Amino acid sequence: MEPEVLVVSVDEWQLREIREILKCEFYNFVDFLSVEELETALGHHQKGVILLDLDDLPVTDRVIRNLTRQHRQFSVLAISSLSYHPSLHESLSTHITACLRKPVDAEELVFWLEAWKKVHMNRSLVPPLT
């Protein structure tokens, strides 16, 4: 089972680019236009990666902290044109796995998605310790 990639962005050009990358790599993905829309839908998704646009959404440390604590089966990858977000210091150091630079590089995105799969998708294959 492939992980789902939940993309949260209002940047239509960026969404188009990310969709193309994910389609070429055969990833399942769903677009959301707001964090609120994502939060409402998260209960219907099993596990995967949240790709969160930091530039165009009103995102705070609290929002990201709540997302990662309430939905531990998801990891957060951020995308941004900025190299530093002082208001998101806690999230960038604790709750966000990586921050990808805009425009998103296909190889970098696929690298992080494959790394996530190696860590999270193989856990169910390991027999429990007795």
CSV table of C-alpha atoms in Angstrom, one decimal:
chain,number,residue,atom,x,y,z
A,1,MET,CA,0.0,0.0,0.0
A,2,GLU,CA,1.4,3.4,-1.0
A,3,PRO,CA,1.3,6.2,1.4
A,4,GLU,CA,-1.1,9.1,0.7
A,5,VAL,CA,0.4,12.5,0.1
A,6,LEU,CA,-2.0,15.2,1.4
A,7,VAL,CA,-1.0,18.5,-0.3
A,8,VAL,CA,-2.1,21.7,1.3
A,9,SER,CA,-1.6,24.8,-0.8
A,10,VAL,CA,-3.5,27.6,-2.5
A,11,ASP,CA,-0.8,28.2,-5.1
A,12,GLU,CA,-2.4,26.7,-8.3
A,13,TRP,CA,0.9,26.6,-10.2
A,14,GLN,CA,2.7,24.9,-7.4
A,15,LEU,CA,-0.2,22.4,-7.1
A,16,ARG,CA,0.0,21.6,-10.8
A,17,GLU,CA,3.8,20.9,-10.5
A,18,ILE,CA,3.4,18.7,-7.4
A,19,ARG,CA,0.5,16.7,-9.0
A,20,GLU,CA,2.7,16.0,-12.1
A,21,ILE,CA,5.6,14.8,-9.9
A,22,LEU,CA,3.3,12.5,-7.8
A,23,LYS,CA,1.4,11.1,-10.9
A,24,CYS,CA,4.7,10.2,-12.5
A,25,GLU,CA,5.8,8.4,-9.4
A,26,PHE,CA,2.4,6.7,-8.9
A,27,TYR,CA,1.7,8.2,-5.5
A,28,ASN,CA,-1.9,8.6,-4.3
A,29,PHE,CA,-2.5,12.3,-3.4
A,30,VAL,CA,-5.3,14.6,-2.4
A,31,ASP,CA,-5.3,18.4,-2.6
A,32,PHE,CA,-6.6,20.7,0.1
A,33,LEU,CA,-6.9,24.5,0.0
A,34,SER,CA,-6.7,25.1,3.8
A,35,VAL,CA,-5.5,23.5,7.0
A,36,GLU,CA,-9.0,23.4,8.2
A,37,GLU,CA,-10.1,21.4,5.2
A,38,LEU,CA,-7.2,19.0,5.8
A,39,GLU,CA,-8.1,18.5,9.5
A,40,THR,CA,-11.7,17.7,8.6
A,41,ALA,CA,-10.5,15.0,6.1
A,42,LEU,CA,-7.6,13.5,8.1
A,43,GLY,CA,-9.9,10.9,9.8
A,44,HIS,CA,-10.5,9.3,6.3
A,45,HIS,CA,-6.9,8.8,5.6
A,46,GLN,CA,-4.7,6.0,7.1
A,47,LYS,CA,-1.1,7.1,6.9
A,48,GLY,CA,1.2,9.2,4.8
A,49,VAL,CA,2.8,12.6,4.3
A,50,ILE,CA,1.3,16.0,4.6
A,51,LEU,CA,2.9,18.4,2.2
A,52,LEU,CA,2.3,21.9,3.7
A,53,ASP,CA,2.9,25.2,1.9
A,54,LEU,CA,4.2,27.6,4.5
A,55,ASP,CA,4.2,30.7,2.3
A,56,ASP,CA,0.5,30.9,1.4
A,57,LEU,CA,-1.3,29.5,4.4
A,58,PRO,CA,-1.8,31.0,7.8
A,59,VAL,CA,0.2,28.3,9.7
A,60,THR,CA,1.5,28.7,13.2
A,61,ASP,CA,3.6,26.5,15.5
A,62,ARG,CA,0.4,25.6,17.4
A,63,VAL,CA,-1.4,24.4,14.2
A,64,ILE,CA,1.5,22.2,13.2
A,65,ARG,CA,2.1,20.9,16.7
A,66,ASN,CA,-1.6,19.9,16.9
A,67,LEU,CA,-1.5,18.2,13.5
A,68,THR,CA,1.5,16.1,14.4
A,69,ARG,CA,0.3,15.1,17.8
A,70,GLN,CA,-3.3,14.2,16.8
A,71,HIS,CA,-2.3,12.4,13.6
A,72,ARG,CA,1.0,10.6,14.4
A,73,GLN,CA,0.5,8.4,11.3
A,74,PHE,CA,1.4,11.4,9.1
A,75,SER,CA,4.7,13.2,8.7
A,76,VAL,CA,4.9,16.8,7.7
A,77,LEU,CA,7.0,18.0,4.8
A,78,ALA,CA,6.9,21.8,4.3
A,79,ILE,CA,7.5,23.8,1.1
A,80,SER,CA,8.5,27.4,1.1
A,81,SER,CA,10.4,30.0,-0.9
A,82,LEU,CA,11.9,31.3,2.3
A,83,SER,CA,14.9,29.6,4.0
A,84,TYR,CA,13.9,30.7,7.5
A,85,HIS,CA,10.6,31.2,9.3
A,86,PRO,CA,11.3,32.7,12.7
A,87,SER,CA,7.6,32.3,13.8
A,88,LEU,CA,7.8,28.5,13.1
A,89,HIS,CA,11.0,27.8,14.9
A,90,GLU,CA,9.5,25.1,17.2
A,91,SER,CA,7.8,23.4,14.3
A,92,LEU,CA,10.8,23.4,12.0
A,93,SER,CA,13.0,21.9,14.7
A,94,THR,CA,10.5,19.4,16.1
A,95,HIS,CA,7.5,18.7,14.1
A,96,ILE,CA,8.4,19.1,10.4
A,97,THR,CA,10.5,16.4,8.8
A,98,ALA,CA,12.0,18.6,6.1
A,99,CYS,CA,11.4,21.9,4.4
A,100,LEU,CA,11.7,21.8,0.6
A,101,ARG,CA,12.5,24.9,-1.3
A,102,LYS,CA,10.1,26.3,-3.9
A,103,PRO,CA,9.8,25.4,-6.7
A,104,VAL,CA,9.7,21.8,-5.5
A,105,ASP,CA,12.4,19.7,-7.0
A,106,ALA,CA,11.0,16.3,-8.2
A,107,GLU,CA,14.1,14.3,-7.1
A,108,GLU,CA,14.1,15.9,-3.6
A,109,LEU,CA,10.4,15.3,-3.1
A,110,VAL,CA,10.6,11.6,-4.2
A,111,PHE,CA,13.7,11.1,-2.0
A,112,TRP,CA,11.7,12.2,1.1
A,113,LEU,CA,8.7,10.2,0.1
A,114,GLU,CA,10.8,7.1,-0.4
A,115,ALA,CA,12.6,7.7,2.9
A,116,TRP,CA,9.2,8.0,4.6
A,117,LYS,CA,8.1,4.7,3.1
A,118,LYS,CA,11.2,2.9,4.2
A,119,VAL,CA,10.7,4.0,7.8
A,120,HIS,CA,6.9,3.8,8.1
A,121,MET,CA,5.6,1.3,5.7
A,122,ASN,CA,7.9,-1.6,6.7
A,123,ARG,CA,7.0,-1.4,10.4
A,124,SER,CA,4.0,-3.6,9.8
A,125,LEU,CA,6.3,-6.3,8.3
A,126,VAL,CA,8.4,-6.6,11.4
A,127,PRO,CA,7.1,-9.3,13.8
A,128,PRO,CA,6.4,-8.1,17.4
A,129,LEU,CA,9.0,-8.8,20.0
A,130,THR,CA,7.9,-11.4,22.6
